[in-house]
Amino acid sequence: MAYIGRTPTNAALTAADLADGIVSTAKIAADAVTDAKIADDVVGTEHLTANEVDTAALKGDAVTGAELADNAVNSEHYTDGSIDNAHIADDAIDSEHYAAGSIDTAHIADGQITTAKLAGAVFTGATDIGAAIVDADLFLMDDGAGGTIRKTTAARLKTYAGGGNTPQFSARSSTNQTIANNTLTKVVFGTEVFDPQSVYADNRFTPAVAGNYFMTTSIRFADGATYEPVVQVRLNGTNIYWVTGTITPSSQYVNVGIGFAITMDDNDYVEIYARQNSGGNLAIHGGTDVGTVFNGFKIT
Amino acid sequence: MANTFKVATFAAEPASAGTPYVMYTIAGSTTGVVLGLILTNIHTSAVTAEVELVSTTSNRSVANNTANGTSFLVKDVSIPAGSSLEILSGGKVVLETGDVLRIDCSVADKLSGTLSLMEIT
């Protein structure tokens, strides 16, 4: 037997020595086929074992939306806190996605809540009360103009507006008081007619609330020689009003009084003093019907 | 007794690798002497070839007195691309009536062959 042409040798086989389709898998060593031996784009899915492709075999950012089946990505594949605004479509979030009570004021833009968004039971101002205002009715107010809306009873409004004219007091002299000649003497109004806010004590009025006050006083002087009765109003111990009566003939009483309005701080106080110059002691009368009184109330 | 020289050729066989192609069958009352057989690889890469002698002659008065079988004259011999293999050169093979020469190749239609023989009738 002889060859004509090339004779088979023990030299390494070349591709030309191999017939088409004769190299079977048994002739290929394990792990012998490298990337370089695989043509581009020839490995089809039929050559991949099910569940064989792991993340190490995927290039970063290689999986695009086209490689994901519809509705395949569920919440277990989101990292906590990873969904940002850019990944939420406009108008996609509706109320079924809010937990009850989860929307706080930080998530409502200024000026966004209109009257139309309030339930009828909430204040809307759309319906007249249809009845007289009573003390228990509530009004809305901006507390201290600080932007905090609070409610207050109508009773408080009355107090604030002076509707009750409080604080208020009335006191009268219950017994005669001797006034020495030509000596300014503090008048004792020993009986409180009313003093609901306890603003009258020690024969002086201390309002405890700053404001404008109206007060009146009247003192009845006893009869005697011709003399000049004087009533003096003192604010914090200083004369502010000086009132004199008519020089009286003998055997007649005279009332000297004044009504006045002043502005007081909460701890200011007013006292009434009296003087006469009959030449000796003289009484100013006290009792239930003699008109030696001291009254006052808050105007505003 | 007449002697006749013959040649049998084929262009590209076998039709299917693994299914041997019948190249020659000895007619009745004829004895053949193979003078040479050349197999040519017409493929672009190496192929392997085999040549079978299928003999049905039986029960002749010889020592073992057994029927002939099928023998391989060559088997899985490699023929490089662009080359030919000359077998039975020098040695001779006798064929009896009914004997058949077949060839096979690792790749279909990639062997071309020339058989030279003398028939004695």
Short mmCIF file of C-alpha atoms in Angstrom, two decimals:
data_model
loop_
_atom_site.label_atom_id
_atom_site.label_comp_id
_atom_site.label_asym_id
_atom_site.label_seq_id
_atom_site.Cartn_x
_atom_site.Cartn_y
_atom_site.Cartn_z
CA MET A 1 0.00 0.00 0.00
CA ALA A 2 1.38 3.27 -1.01
CA TYR A 3 0.23 6.84 -0.90
CA ILE A 4 0.20 9.01 -3.93
CA GLY A 5 0.66 12.62 -2.79
CA ARG A 6 0.94 13.31 0.90
CA THR A 7 1.49 10.51 3.31
CA PRO A 8 -0.07 10.70 6.79
CA THR A 9 2.59 11.56 9.33
CA ASN A 10 2.78 11.91 13.08
CA ALA A 11 3.06 15.66 12.71
CA ALA A 12 0.40 17.71 14.40
CA LEU A 13 -2.85 17.66 12.57
CA THR A 14 -3.96 20.78 10.85
CA ALA A 15 -7.45 21.80 10.15
CA ALA A 16 -6.97 20.47 6.64
CA ASP A 17 -6.38 16.98 8.08
CA LEU A 18 -9.74 16.85 9.74
CA ALA A 19 -12.85 16.02 7.85
CA ASP A 20 -15.86 18.19 8.35
CA GLY A 21 -17.99 17.18 11.27
CA ILE A 22 -15.71 14.46 12.64
CA VAL A 23 -14.58 16.04 15.89
CA SER A 24 -17.03 14.82 18.47
CA THR A 25 -17.35 16.08 22.04
CA ALA A 26 -15.48 12.98 23.25
CA LYS A 27 -12.41 14.30 21.43
CA ILE A 28 -12.46 17.63 23.28
CA ALA A 29 -10.83 17.80 26.69
CA ALA A 30 -12.80 19.19 29.57
CA ASP A 31 -12.53 22.98 29.79
CA ALA A 32 -10.60 22.99 26.49
CA VAL A 33 -12.99 25.27 24.61
CA THR A 34 -12.22 28.88 25.51
CA ASP A 35 -13.94 32.09 24.52
CA ALA A 36 -11.47 32.48 21.66
CA LYS A 37 -12.72 29.21 20.14
CA ILE A 38 -16.33 30.34 20.05
CA ALA A 39 -17.47 32.54 17.19
CA ASP A 40 -19.39 35.69 17.96
CA ASP A 41 -23.09 35.30 18.50
CA VAL A 42 -23.15 31.50 18.09
CA VAL A 43 -24.07 30.43 21.63
CA GLY A 44 -27.83 30.13 21.73
CA THR A 45 -30.03 29.61 24.70
CA GLU A 46 -30.28 25.89 23.93
CA HIS A 47 -26.65 25.64 25.04
CA LEU A 48 -27.33 27.07 28.48
CA THR A 49 -28.49 24.84 31.27
CA ALA A 50 -31.58 26.10 33.00
CA ASN A 51 -30.75 28.47 35.89
CA GLU A 52 -27.06 28.38 34.95
CA VAL A 53 -26.46 32.08 34.24
CA ASP A 54 -25.55 33.78 37.51
CA THR A 55 -24.95 37.44 38.21
CA ALA A 56 -21.18 37.04 37.86
CA ALA A 57 -21.73 36.20 34.20
CA LEU A 58 -23.69 39.40 33.56
CA LYS A 59 -21.97 42.62 32.68
CA GLY A 60 -22.82 45.67 34.75
CA ASP A 61 -25.85 47.52 33.37
CA ALA A 62 -26.23 44.78 30.73
CA VAL A 63 -29.80 43.89 31.64
CA THR A 64 -32.13 46.45 30.11
CA GLY A 65 -35.87 46.78 30.27
CA ALA A 66 -36.12 44.74 27.07
CA GLU A 67 -34.68 41.71 28.89
CA LEU A 68 -37.27 41.86 31.68
CA ALA A 69 -40.68 40.30 31.24
CA ASP A 70 -43.68 42.48 31.80
CA ASN A 71 -44.76 42.61 35.44
CA ALA A 72 -41.69 40.60 36.48
CA VAL A 73 -40.05 43.07 38.84
CA ASN A 74 -41.69 43.10 42.23
CA SER A 75 -40.95 44.90 45.45
CA GLU A 76 -38.47 42.31 46.75
CA HIS A 77 -36.10 43.53 44.04
CA TYR A 78 -36.09 47.14 45.20
CA THR A 79 -33.50 48.32 47.68
CA ASP A 80 -35.07 50.17 50.56
CA GLY A 81 -35.37 53.82 49.73
CA SER A 82 -34.29 53.31 46.14
CA ILE A 83 -37.37 54.55 44.30
CA ASP A 84 -36.99 58.26 43.78
CA ASN A 85 -39.27 60.82 42.18
CA ALA A 86 -37.71 60.37 38.76
CA HIS A 87 -39.05 56.80 38.67
CA ILE A 88 -42.65 57.62 39.46
CA ALA A 89 -44.83 58.70 36.57
CA ASP A 90 -46.77 61.90 36.82
CA ASP A 91 -50.15 61.44 38.49
CA ALA A 92 -49.36 57.78 39.23
CA ILE A 93 -49.78 57.82 42.99
CA ASP A 94 -53.35 57.97 44.16
CA SER A 95 -54.93 57.82 47.57
CA GLU A 96 -54.93 54.01 47.82
CA HIS A 97 -51.17 54.22 48.18
CA TYR A 98 -51.25 56.42 51.24
CA ALA A 99 -51.30 54.83 54.67
CA ALA A 100 -54.12 56.19 56.76
CA GLY A 101 -52.96 59.25 58.59
CA SER A 102 -49.64 59.36 56.78
CA ILE A 103 -49.86 62.77 55.11
CA ASP A 104 -48.52 65.40 57.43
CA THR A 105 -48.48 69.14 56.99
CA ALA A 106 -44.93 69.09 55.65
CA HIS A 107 -46.30 67.44 52.51
CA ILE A 108 -48.98 70.00 51.76
CA ALA A 109 -47.84 73.10 49.92
CA ASP A 110 -48.72 76.46 51.33
CA GLY A 111 -52.13 77.70 50.33
CA GLN A 112 -53.22 74.41 48.76
CA ILE A 113 -56.22 73.56 50.92
CA THR A 114 -59.27 75.37 49.66
CA THR A 115 -62.72 75.56 51.16
CA ALA A 116 -63.97 73.05 48.59
CA LYS A 117 -61.65 70.45 50.12
CA LEU A 118 -63.16 70.75 53.58
CA ALA A 119 -66.05 68.58 54.75
CA GLY A 120 -69.28 70.32 55.54
CA ALA A 121 -68.82 69.65 59.23
CA VAL A 122 -65.63 71.64 59.15
CA PHE A 123 -65.79 75.39 59.40
CA THR A 124 -66.50 76.87 56.03
CA GLY A 125 -68.32 80.08 56.84
CA ALA A 126 -70.91 79.12 54.27
CA THR A 127 -73.92 79.03 56.60
CA ASP A 128 -75.14 81.68 59.00
CA ILE A 129 -75.48 80.55 62.62
CA GLY A 130 -79.12 81.57 62.55
CA ALA A 131 -79.24 82.19 66.28
CA ALA A 132 -77.97 84.55 68.90
CA ILE A 133 -74.36 84.15 69.95
CA VAL A 134 -74.02 82.54 73.36
CA ASP A 135 -71.02 82.27 75.63
CA ALA A 136 -70.26 78.67 74.58
CA ASP A 137 -70.01 79.50 70.88
CA LEU A 138 -66.48 79.28 69.53
CA PHE A 139 -64.64 81.75 67.35
CA LEU A 140 -61.43 81.22 65.45
CA MET A 141 -58.50 83.48 66.08
CA ASP A 142 -54.83 83.78 65.18
CA ASP A 143 -53.18 83.31 68.54
CA GLY A 144 -50.88 86.25 69.09
CA ALA A 145 -50.77 86.87 65.35
CA GLY A 146 -48.27 84.02 65.28
CA GLY A 147 -50.01 82.02 62.60
CA THR A 148 -51.49 79.45 64.99
CA ILE A 149 -55.24 79.28 64.66
CA ARG A 150 -57.08 78.60 67.91
CA LYS A 151 -60.65 78.79 69.05
CA THR A 152 -62.04 80.81 71.87
CA THR A 153 -65.40 81.04 73.52
CA ALA A 154 -67.65 84.00 72.99
CA ALA A 155 -67.39 84.58 76.73
CA ARG A 156 -63.71 85.41 76.32
CA LEU A 157 -64.57 87.89 73.60
CA LYS A 158 -66.89 89.63 75.96
CA THR A 159 -64.15 89.95 78.50
CA TYR A 160 -61.65 91.12 75.93
CA ALA A 161 -64.01 93.70 74.49
CA GLY A 162 -64.97 94.91 77.95
CA GLY A 163 -68.49 93.76 77.56
CA GLY A 164 -68.48 92.76 81.20
CA ASN A 165 -66.62 95.94 82.20
CA THR A 166 -64.39 93.96 84.46
CA PRO A 167 -62.62 94.32 86.68
CA GLN A 168 -65.15 96.34 88.58
CA PHE A 169 -65.83 97.26 92.12
CA SER A 170 -68.03 99.38 94.37
CA ALA A 171 -67.34 100.37 97.97
CA ARG A 172 -68.93 102.73 100.39
CA SER A 173 -68.21 104.20 103.76
CA SER A 174 -70.17 102.37 106.41
CA THR A 175 -69.39 104.65 109.38
CA ASN A 176 -68.55 108.32 109.92
CA GLN A 177 -64.87 109.20 109.60
CA THR A 178 -63.33 112.20 111.37
CA ILE A 179 -61.24 114.48 109.24
CA ALA A 180 -58.87 116.77 111.15
CA ASN A 181 -58.84 120.45 110.24
CA ASN A 182 -56.92 121.28 107.12
CA THR A 183 -55.46 117.72 106.86
CA LEU A 184 -55.67 115.53 103.74
CA THR A 185 -56.90 112.23 105.05
CA LYS A 186 -57.35 108.98 103.17
CA VAL A 187 -61.02 108.10 103.01
CA VAL A 188 -62.05 104.71 104.33
CA PHE A 189 -64.70 103.00 102.18
CA GLY A 190 -65.07 100.15 104.59
CA THR A 191 -67.86 98.19 102.95
CA GLU A 192 -67.52 96.47 99.59
CA VAL A 193 -70.77 96.54 97.69
CA PHE A 194 -69.26 94.21 95.08
CA ASP A 195 -65.75 93.27 94.12
CA PRO A 196 -65.90 90.10 91.96
CA GLN A 197 -62.29 90.35 90.79
CA SER A 198 -60.97 91.28 94.26
CA VAL A 199 -59.42 94.46 92.96
CA TYR A 200 -60.44 96.62 95.91
CA ALA A 201 -58.52 96.29 99.18
CA ASP A 202 -57.03 98.56 101.83
CA ASN A 203 -59.23 101.38 100.57
CA ARG A 204 -57.58 101.43 97.18
CA PHE A 205 -58.35 100.12 93.74
CA THR A 206 -55.62 98.09 92.04
CA PRO A 207 -57.02 96.75 88.74
CA ALA A 208 -54.52 93.89 88.09
CA VAL A 209 -55.32 94.34 84.41
CA ALA A 210 -53.97 97.24 82.41
CA GLY A 211 -56.55 99.31 80.59
CA ASN A 212 -58.73 102.38 80.62
CA TYR A 213 -60.90 102.78 83.70
CA PHE A 214 -63.75 104.96 84.70
CA MET A 215 -64.24 105.74 88.39
CA THR A 216 -66.52 107.94 90.45
CA THR A 217 -66.37 109.03 94.04
CA SER A 218 -68.62 111.12 96.16
CA ILE A 219 -68.12 112.14 99.79
CA ARG A 220 -70.66 113.71 102.07
CA PHE A 221 -69.25 116.23 104.44
CA ALA A 222 -71.01 117.08 107.73
CA ASP A 223 -72.39 120.53 108.52
CA GLY A 224 -70.52 123.09 110.51
CA ALA A 225 -68.91 126.44 110.12
CA THR A 226 -68.33 127.80 106.73
CA TYR A 227 -65.44 125.85 105.21
CA GLU A 228 -64.07 124.41 101.96
CA PRO A 229 -64.56 120.65 101.48
CA VAL A 230 -61.92 119.03 99.27
CA VAL A 231 -61.78 115.65 97.58
CA GLN A 232 -58.49 114.54 96.11
CA VAL A 233 -57.83 111.62 93.71
CA ARG A 234 -54.39 110.06 93.96
CA LEU A 235 -52.80 107.71 91.46
CA ASN A 236 -49.99 105.72 93.03
CA GLY A 237 -49.93 108.31 95.87
CA THR A 238 -49.76 111.34 93.62
CA ASN A 239 -52.53 113.86 93.20
CA ILE A 240 -54.21 113.73 89.83
CA TYR A 241 -57.51 115.46 90.55
CA TRP A 242 -58.37 118.05 93.16
CA VAL A 243 -62.04 118.86 93.60
CA THR A 244 -63.48 121.48 95.92
CA GLY A 245 -67.02 122.05 97.00
CA THR A 246 -68.93 125.16 97.74
CA ILE A 247 -68.29 126.94 101.00
CA THR A 248 -71.28 125.85 102.92
CA PRO A 249 -73.43 127.71 105.32
CA SER A 250 -73.97 126.16 108.69
CA SER A 251 -76.50 123.32 109.18
CA GLN A 252 -76.17 121.88 105.66
CA TYR A 253 -74.40 118.74 104.38
CA VAL A 254 -72.61 118.80 101.12
CA ASN A 255 -71.50 116.07 98.71
CA VAL A 256 -68.34 116.62 96.76
CA GLY A 257 -67.61 114.15 93.98
CA ILE A 258 -65.96 113.51 90.65
CA GLY A 259 -66.16 111.10 87.81
CA PHE A 260 -62.98 110.50 85.88
CA ALA A 261 -61.36 108.23 83.38
CA ILE A 262 -57.71 107.27 83.51
CA THR A 263 -55.34 104.77 82.00
CA MET A 264 -53.88 102.36 84.52
CA ASP A 265 -51.26 99.69 84.48
CA ASP A 266 -52.09 96.45 86.20
CA ASN A 267 -50.35 97.39 89.45
CA ASP A 268 -51.31 101.04 89.54
CA TYR A 269 -53.66 102.02 92.36
CA VAL A 270 -56.11 104.82 93.09
CA GLU A 271 -57.03 106.22 96.51
CA ILE A 272 -59.40 108.98 97.59
CA TYR A 273 -58.42 111.65 100.11
CA ALA A 274 -60.52 114.33 101.82
CA ARG A 275 -59.78 117.59 103.56
CA GLN A 276 -61.74 120.35 105.28
CA ASN A 277 -60.81 123.70 106.89
CA SER A 278 -63.67 124.26 109.32
CA GLY A 279 -61.22 125.08 112.08
CA GLY A 280 -61.70 121.82 113.94
CA ASN A 281 -62.50 118.15 113.38
CA LEU A 282 -65.27 117.39 110.96
CA ALA A 283 -66.92 114.14 110.01
CA ILE A 284 -67.56 112.72 106.63
CA HIS A 285 -70.63 110.57 106.79
CA GLY A 286 -70.86 106.87 106.32
CA GLY A 287 -73.85 104.56 106.02
CA THR A 288 -76.05 102.78 103.56
CA ASP A 289 -77.73 105.86 102.19
CA VAL A 290 -75.35 108.77 102.57
CA GLY A 291 -73.51 108.60 99.30
CA THR A 292 -69.90 108.35 100.44
CA VAL A 293 -68.90 105.91 97.74
CA PHE A 294 -66.04 104.88 95.49
CA ASN A 295 -66.83 102.92 92.28
CA GLY A 296 -64.94 101.92 89.20
CA PHE A 297 -64.87 99.63 86.17
CA LYS A 298 -62.79 98.92 83.14
CA ILE A 299 -63.81 100.64 79.96
CA THR A 300 -61.44 98.92 77.52
CA MET B 1 -10.03 -20.29 -20.25
CA ALA B 2 -10.16 -16.66 -21.29
CA ASN B 3 -8.47 -13.82 -19.46
CA THR B 4 -10.04 -10.39 -19.59
CA PHE B 5 -8.55 -7.21 -18.09
CA LYS B 6 -11.09 -4.78 -16.72
CA VAL B 7 -11.23 -1.45 -14.95
CA ALA B 8 -14.04 -0.26 -12.67
CA THR B 9 -14.21 3.36 -11.54
CA PHE B 10 -16.42 5.64 -9.54
CA ALA B 11 -16.31 9.41 -9.26
CA ALA B 12 -17.55 10.23 -5.76
CA GLU B 13 -18.82 7.65 -3.28
CA PRO B 14 -20.21 6.45 -0.96
CA ALA B 15 -23.52 8.20 -1.02
CA SER B 16 -23.67 8.02 2.77
CA ALA B 17 -20.78 7.66 5.20
CA GLY B 18 -21.11 4.31 6.98
CA THR B 19 -23.02 2.68 4.14
CA PRO B 20 -20.40 0.96 1.95
CA TYR B 21 -20.54 1.44 -1.78
CA VAL B 22 -20.45 -1.75 -3.88
CA MET B 23 -17.59 -1.22 -6.28
CA TYR B 24 -17.50 -4.60 -8.01
CA THR B 25 -19.22 -8.02 -7.96
CA ILE B 26 -17.66 -11.09 -9.55
CA ALA B 27 -20.02 -12.68 -12.04
CA GLY B 28 -20.90 -16.37 -12.12
CA SER B 29 -18.35 -18.88 -13.36
CA THR B 30 -15.77 -16.15 -13.11
CA THR B 31 -12.67 -15.70 -11.09
CA GLY B 32 -11.15 -12.30 -10.64
CA VAL B 33 -7.63 -11.24 -9.81
CA VAL B 34 -7.37 -7.70 -8.45
CA LEU B 35 -4.38 -5.99 -9.94
CA GLY B 36 -4.67 -2.66 -8.15
CA LEU B 37 -7.01 -0.28 -6.42
CA ILE B 38 -6.48 3.46 -6.09
CA LEU B 39 -8.67 5.52 -3.77
CA THR B 40 -8.40 9.31 -4.10
CA ASN B 41 -9.47 11.81 -1.49
CA ILE B 42 -11.40 14.55 -3.29
CA HIS B 43 -12.24 16.35 -0.09
CA THR B 44 -10.53 19.50 1.17
CA SER B 45 -9.44 17.76 4.35
CA ALA B 46 -8.29 14.28 5.31
CA VAL B 47 -10.75 11.39 5.27
CA THR B 48 -10.59 7.81 6.43
CA ALA B 49 -11.42 4.94 4.15
CA GLU B 50 -11.99 1.22 4.26
CA VAL B 51 -12.18 -1.54 1.68
CA GLU B 52 -14.19 -4.68 2.33
CA LEU B 53 -14.16 -7.99 0.56
CA VAL B 54 -17.51 -9.62 1.00
CA SER B 55 -17.16 -13.32 0.16
CA THR B 56 -19.95 -15.84 0.19
CA THR B 57 -17.93 -18.83 -0.82
CA SER B 58 -18.43 -21.70 1.64
CA ASN B 59 -17.65 -25.28 2.55
CA ARG B 60 -14.66 -25.75 0.29
CA SER B 61 -12.44 -28.74 0.98
CA VAL B 62 -9.82 -27.02 3.00
CA ALA B 63 -8.54 -27.69 6.44
CA ASN B 64 -10.97 -25.65 8.44
CA ASN B 65 -13.81 -26.14 5.92
CA THR B 66 -15.63 -22.99 6.98
CA ALA B 67 -17.53 -20.43 5.00
CA ASN B 68 -15.86 -17.18 4.01
CA GLY B 69 -16.88 -13.96 5.71
CA THR B 70 -16.35 -10.29 5.12
CA SER B 71 -12.78 -9.15 5.45
CA PHE B 72 -11.31 -5.65 5.52
CA LEU B 73 -8.53 -5.06 3.06
CA VAL B 74 -7.95 -1.70 4.78
CA LYS B 75 -9.89 -0.12 7.56
CA ASP B 76 -9.94 3.47 8.79
CA VAL B 77 -6.88 4.30 6.83
CA SER B 78 -6.29 8.04 6.59
CA ILE B 79 -5.97 9.70 3.23
CA PRO B 80 -4.74 13.30 3.45
CA ALA B 81 -6.37 15.99 1.41
CA GLY B 82 -5.04 16.09 -2.13
CA SER B 83 -3.70 12.53 -1.89
CA SER B 84 -4.46 9.02 -3.09
CA LEU B 85 -3.97 5.63 -1.56
CA GLU B 86 -2.82 2.79 -3.72
CA ILE B 87 -3.67 -0.56 -2.20
CA LEU B 88 -3.20 -4.11 -3.47
CA SER B 89 -0.14 -2.97 -5.32
CA GLY B 90 2.23 -5.89 -5.57
CA GLY B 91 0.05 -8.38 -3.71
CA LYS B 92 -2.93 -9.84 -5.50
CA VAL B 93 -6.38 -10.68 -4.25
CA VAL B 94 -8.41 -13.39 -5.82
CA LEU B 95 -12.13 -13.01 -6.09
CA GLU B 96 -14.51 -15.85 -6.61
CA THR B 97 -17.95 -15.90 -8.07
CA GLY B 98 -20.27 -13.73 -6.03
CA ASP B 99 -17.52 -11.99 -4.12
CA VAL B 100 -17.97 -8.23 -3.73
CA LEU B 101 -15.57 -5.35 -3.22
CA ARG B 102 -17.05 -2.42 -1.23
CA ILE B 103 -15.61 0.88 -0.11
CA ASP B 104 -16.63 3.26 2.59
CA CYS B 105 -15.48 6.72 3.66
CA SER B 106 -15.80 8.90 6.73
CA VAL B 107 -17.34 11.63 4.61
CA ALA B 108 -20.02 11.01 2.02
CA ASP B 109 -19.13 11.46 -1.63
CA LYS B 110 -15.44 12.22 -0.97
CA LEU B 111 -13.73 9.15 -2.40
CA SER B 112 -13.02 8.58 -6.05
CA GLY B 113 -11.76 5.09 -7.02
CA THR B 114 -10.13 3.02 -9.79
CA LEU B 115 -10.12 -0.79 -9.69
CA SER B 116 -8.06 -2.83 -12.10
CA LEU B 117 -8.56 -6.58 -12.34
CA MET B 118 -8.35 -9.55 -14.61
CA GLU B 119 -11.28 -11.88 -14.98
CA ILE B 120 -10.85 -15.52 -15.87
CA THR B 121 -13.83 -17.30 -17.39
#
